[in-house]
Coordinates of N, CA, C and O in Angstrom, one line a residue:
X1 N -11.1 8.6 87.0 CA -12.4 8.2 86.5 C -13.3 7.9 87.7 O -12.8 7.1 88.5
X2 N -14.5 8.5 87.8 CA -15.8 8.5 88.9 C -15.7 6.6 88.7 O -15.0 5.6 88.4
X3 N -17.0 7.1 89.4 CA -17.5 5.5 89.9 C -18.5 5.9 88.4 O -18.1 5.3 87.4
X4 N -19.3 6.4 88.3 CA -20.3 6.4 86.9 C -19.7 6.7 85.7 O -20.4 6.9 84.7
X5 N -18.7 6.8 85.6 CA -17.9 7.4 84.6 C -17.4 5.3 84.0 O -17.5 4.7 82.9
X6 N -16.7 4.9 85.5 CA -16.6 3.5 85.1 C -17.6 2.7 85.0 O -17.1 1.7 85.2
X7 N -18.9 2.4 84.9 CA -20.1 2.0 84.8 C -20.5 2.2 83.6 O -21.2 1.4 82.9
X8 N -20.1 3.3 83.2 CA -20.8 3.6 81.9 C -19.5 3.1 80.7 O -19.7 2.7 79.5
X9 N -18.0 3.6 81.5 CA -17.5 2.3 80.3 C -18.0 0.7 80.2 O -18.4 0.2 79.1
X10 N -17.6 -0.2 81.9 CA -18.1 -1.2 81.9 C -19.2 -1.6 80.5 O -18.9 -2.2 79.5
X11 N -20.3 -1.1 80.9 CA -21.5 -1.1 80.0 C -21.4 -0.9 78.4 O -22.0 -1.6 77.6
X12 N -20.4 0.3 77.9 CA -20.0 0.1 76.6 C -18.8 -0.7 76.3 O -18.3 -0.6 75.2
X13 N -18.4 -1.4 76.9 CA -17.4 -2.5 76.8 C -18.3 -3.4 76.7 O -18.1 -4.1 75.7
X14 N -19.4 -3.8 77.3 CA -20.0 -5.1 77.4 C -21.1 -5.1 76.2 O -21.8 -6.0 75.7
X15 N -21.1 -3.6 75.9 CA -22.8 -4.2 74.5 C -21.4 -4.3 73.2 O -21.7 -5.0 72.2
X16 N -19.9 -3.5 73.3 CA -19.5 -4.0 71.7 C -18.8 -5.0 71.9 O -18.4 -5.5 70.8
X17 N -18.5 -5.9 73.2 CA -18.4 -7.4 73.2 C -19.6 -8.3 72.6 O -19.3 -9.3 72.1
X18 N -20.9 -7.9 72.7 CA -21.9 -8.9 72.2 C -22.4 -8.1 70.6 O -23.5 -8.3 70.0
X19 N -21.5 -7.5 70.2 CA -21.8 -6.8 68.7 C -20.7 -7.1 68.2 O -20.8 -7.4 67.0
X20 N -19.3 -7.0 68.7 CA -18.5 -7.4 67.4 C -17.1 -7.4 67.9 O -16.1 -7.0 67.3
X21 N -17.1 -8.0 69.4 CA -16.0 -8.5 70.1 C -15.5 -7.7 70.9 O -15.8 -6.5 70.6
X22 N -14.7 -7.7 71.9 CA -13.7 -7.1 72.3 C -11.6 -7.5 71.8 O -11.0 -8.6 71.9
X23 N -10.9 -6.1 71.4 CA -9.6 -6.6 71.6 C -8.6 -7.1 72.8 O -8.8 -6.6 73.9
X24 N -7.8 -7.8 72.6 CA -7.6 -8.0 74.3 C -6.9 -7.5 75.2 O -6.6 -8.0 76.2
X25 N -6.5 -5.5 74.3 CA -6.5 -4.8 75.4 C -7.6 -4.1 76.1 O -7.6 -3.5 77.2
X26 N -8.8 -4.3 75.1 CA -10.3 -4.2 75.6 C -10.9 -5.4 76.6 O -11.8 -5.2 77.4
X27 N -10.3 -6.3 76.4 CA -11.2 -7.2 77.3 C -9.7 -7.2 79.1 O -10.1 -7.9 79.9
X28 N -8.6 -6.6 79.4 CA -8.1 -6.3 79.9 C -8.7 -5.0 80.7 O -8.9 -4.9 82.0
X29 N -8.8 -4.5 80.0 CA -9.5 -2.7 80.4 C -10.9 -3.2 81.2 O -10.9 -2.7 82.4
X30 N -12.0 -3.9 81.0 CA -13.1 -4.8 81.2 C -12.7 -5.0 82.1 O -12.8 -4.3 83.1
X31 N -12.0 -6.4 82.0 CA -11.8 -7.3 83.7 C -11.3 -6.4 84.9 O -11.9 -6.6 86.0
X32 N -10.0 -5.0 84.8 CA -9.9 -4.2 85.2 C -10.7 -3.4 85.9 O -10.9 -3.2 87.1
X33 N -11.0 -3.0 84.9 CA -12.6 -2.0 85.6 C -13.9 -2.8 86.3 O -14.5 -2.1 87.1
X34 N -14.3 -4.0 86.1 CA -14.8 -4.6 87.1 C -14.8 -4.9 88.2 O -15.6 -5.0 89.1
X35 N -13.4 -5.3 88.1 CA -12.4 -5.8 89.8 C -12.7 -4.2 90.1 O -13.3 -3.9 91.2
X36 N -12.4 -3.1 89.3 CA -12.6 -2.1 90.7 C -13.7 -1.7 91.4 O -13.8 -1.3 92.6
X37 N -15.0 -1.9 90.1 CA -16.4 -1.4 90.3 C -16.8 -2.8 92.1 O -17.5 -2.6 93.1
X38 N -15.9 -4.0 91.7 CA -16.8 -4.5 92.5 C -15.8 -4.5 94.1 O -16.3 -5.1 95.1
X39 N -14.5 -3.8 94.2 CA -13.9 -3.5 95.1 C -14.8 -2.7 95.9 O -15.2 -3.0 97.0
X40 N -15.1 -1.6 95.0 CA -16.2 -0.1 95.6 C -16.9 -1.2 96.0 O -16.5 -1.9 96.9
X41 N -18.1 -1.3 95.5 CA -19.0 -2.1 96.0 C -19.0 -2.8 97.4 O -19.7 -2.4 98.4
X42 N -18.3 -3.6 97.5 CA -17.2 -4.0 98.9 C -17.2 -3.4 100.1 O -17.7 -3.7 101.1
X43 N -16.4 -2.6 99.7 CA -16.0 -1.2 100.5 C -17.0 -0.5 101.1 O -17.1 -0.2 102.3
X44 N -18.1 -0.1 100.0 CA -19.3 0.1 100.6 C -20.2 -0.4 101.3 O -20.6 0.2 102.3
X45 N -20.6 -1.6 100.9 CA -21.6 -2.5 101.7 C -20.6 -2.3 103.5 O -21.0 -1.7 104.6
X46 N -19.2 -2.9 103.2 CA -18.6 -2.6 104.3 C -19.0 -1.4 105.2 O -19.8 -1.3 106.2
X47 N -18.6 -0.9 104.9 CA -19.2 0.5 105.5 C -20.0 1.3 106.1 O -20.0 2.3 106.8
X48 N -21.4 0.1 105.3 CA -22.6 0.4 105.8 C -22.9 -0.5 107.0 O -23.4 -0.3 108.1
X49 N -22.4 -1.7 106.6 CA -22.9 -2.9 108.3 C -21.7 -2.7 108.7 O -21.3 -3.8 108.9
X50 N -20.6 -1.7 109.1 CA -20.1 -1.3 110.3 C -20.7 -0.1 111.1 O -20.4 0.1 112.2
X51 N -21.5 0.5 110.5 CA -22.2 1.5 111.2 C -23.5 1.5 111.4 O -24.2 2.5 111.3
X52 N -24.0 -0.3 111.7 CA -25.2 -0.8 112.2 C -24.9 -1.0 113.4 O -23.9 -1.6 113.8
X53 N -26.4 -0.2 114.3 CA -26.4 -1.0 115.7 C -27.3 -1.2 116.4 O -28.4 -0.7 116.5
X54 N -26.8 -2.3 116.8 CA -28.3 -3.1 117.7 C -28.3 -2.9 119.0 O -27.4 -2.7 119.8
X55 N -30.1 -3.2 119.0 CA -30.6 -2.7 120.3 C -30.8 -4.0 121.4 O -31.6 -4.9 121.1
X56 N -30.3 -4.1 122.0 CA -30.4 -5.6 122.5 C -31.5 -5.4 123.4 O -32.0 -4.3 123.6
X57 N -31.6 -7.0 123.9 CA -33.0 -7.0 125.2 C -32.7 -6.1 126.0 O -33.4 -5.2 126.3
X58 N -31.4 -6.4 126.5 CA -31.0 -5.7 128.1 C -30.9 -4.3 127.9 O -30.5 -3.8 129.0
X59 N -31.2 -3.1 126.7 CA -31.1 -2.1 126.3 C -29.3 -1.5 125.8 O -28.9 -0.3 125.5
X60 N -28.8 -2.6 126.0 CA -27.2 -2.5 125.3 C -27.6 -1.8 123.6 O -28.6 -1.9 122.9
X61 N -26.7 -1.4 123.5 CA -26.4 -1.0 122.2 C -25.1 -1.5 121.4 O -24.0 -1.0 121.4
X62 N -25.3 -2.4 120.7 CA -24.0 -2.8 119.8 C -23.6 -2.6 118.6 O -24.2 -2.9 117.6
X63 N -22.6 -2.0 118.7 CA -21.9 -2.0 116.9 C -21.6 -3.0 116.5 O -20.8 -3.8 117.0
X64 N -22.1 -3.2 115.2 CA -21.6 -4.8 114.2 C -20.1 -4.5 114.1 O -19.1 -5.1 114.5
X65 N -20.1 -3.1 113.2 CA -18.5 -3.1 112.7 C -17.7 -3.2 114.0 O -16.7 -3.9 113.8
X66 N -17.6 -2.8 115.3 CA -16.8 -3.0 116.1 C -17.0 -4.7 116.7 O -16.1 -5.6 116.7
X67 N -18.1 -4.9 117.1 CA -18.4 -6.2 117.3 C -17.2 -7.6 116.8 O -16.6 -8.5 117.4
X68 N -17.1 -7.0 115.3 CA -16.6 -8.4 113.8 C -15.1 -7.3 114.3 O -14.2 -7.9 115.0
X69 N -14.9 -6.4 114.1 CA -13.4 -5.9 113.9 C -12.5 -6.4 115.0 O -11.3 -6.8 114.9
X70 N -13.1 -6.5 116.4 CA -12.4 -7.2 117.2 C -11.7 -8.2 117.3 O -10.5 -8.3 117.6
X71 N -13.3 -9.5 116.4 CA -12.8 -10.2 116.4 C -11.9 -11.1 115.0 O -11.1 -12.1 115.0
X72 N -12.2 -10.3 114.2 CA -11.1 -10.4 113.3 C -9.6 -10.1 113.4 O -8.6 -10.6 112.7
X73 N -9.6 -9.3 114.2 CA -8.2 -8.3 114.5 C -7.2 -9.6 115.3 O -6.0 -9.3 115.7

């Protein structure tokens, strides 16, 4: 299942929760698919501010993602 493919269940999980419940292998399926939509999400943002880079005074150039991975490592 795509990334829009789960969004668009998300979305019809959440309008027949506020019309006439979910069962709670439906509301399983839900919480499921959210933890993964917001994993992506994650992952992404990630991805994007490690391949930011700044231009410093001294004309250095720095990578964030390398900058943080160091020091996390």
């Amino acid at each position: 299942m795509n990334l829009d493919e789960k969004i668009a269940r998300i979305n019809e999980l959440y309008h027949k929760s506020q019309k006439e419940g979910l069962s709670a292998e439906e509301k399983e399926e839900q919480a499921r698919l959210r933890h993964e939509y917001v994993l992506n999400i994650r992952a992404n943002l990630k991805g994007q501010l490690d391949n930011i880079d700044i231009l410093k005074e001294d004309g250095t150039i720095e990578n964030l993602g390398e900058k943080h991975r160091t020091k996390s490592e």
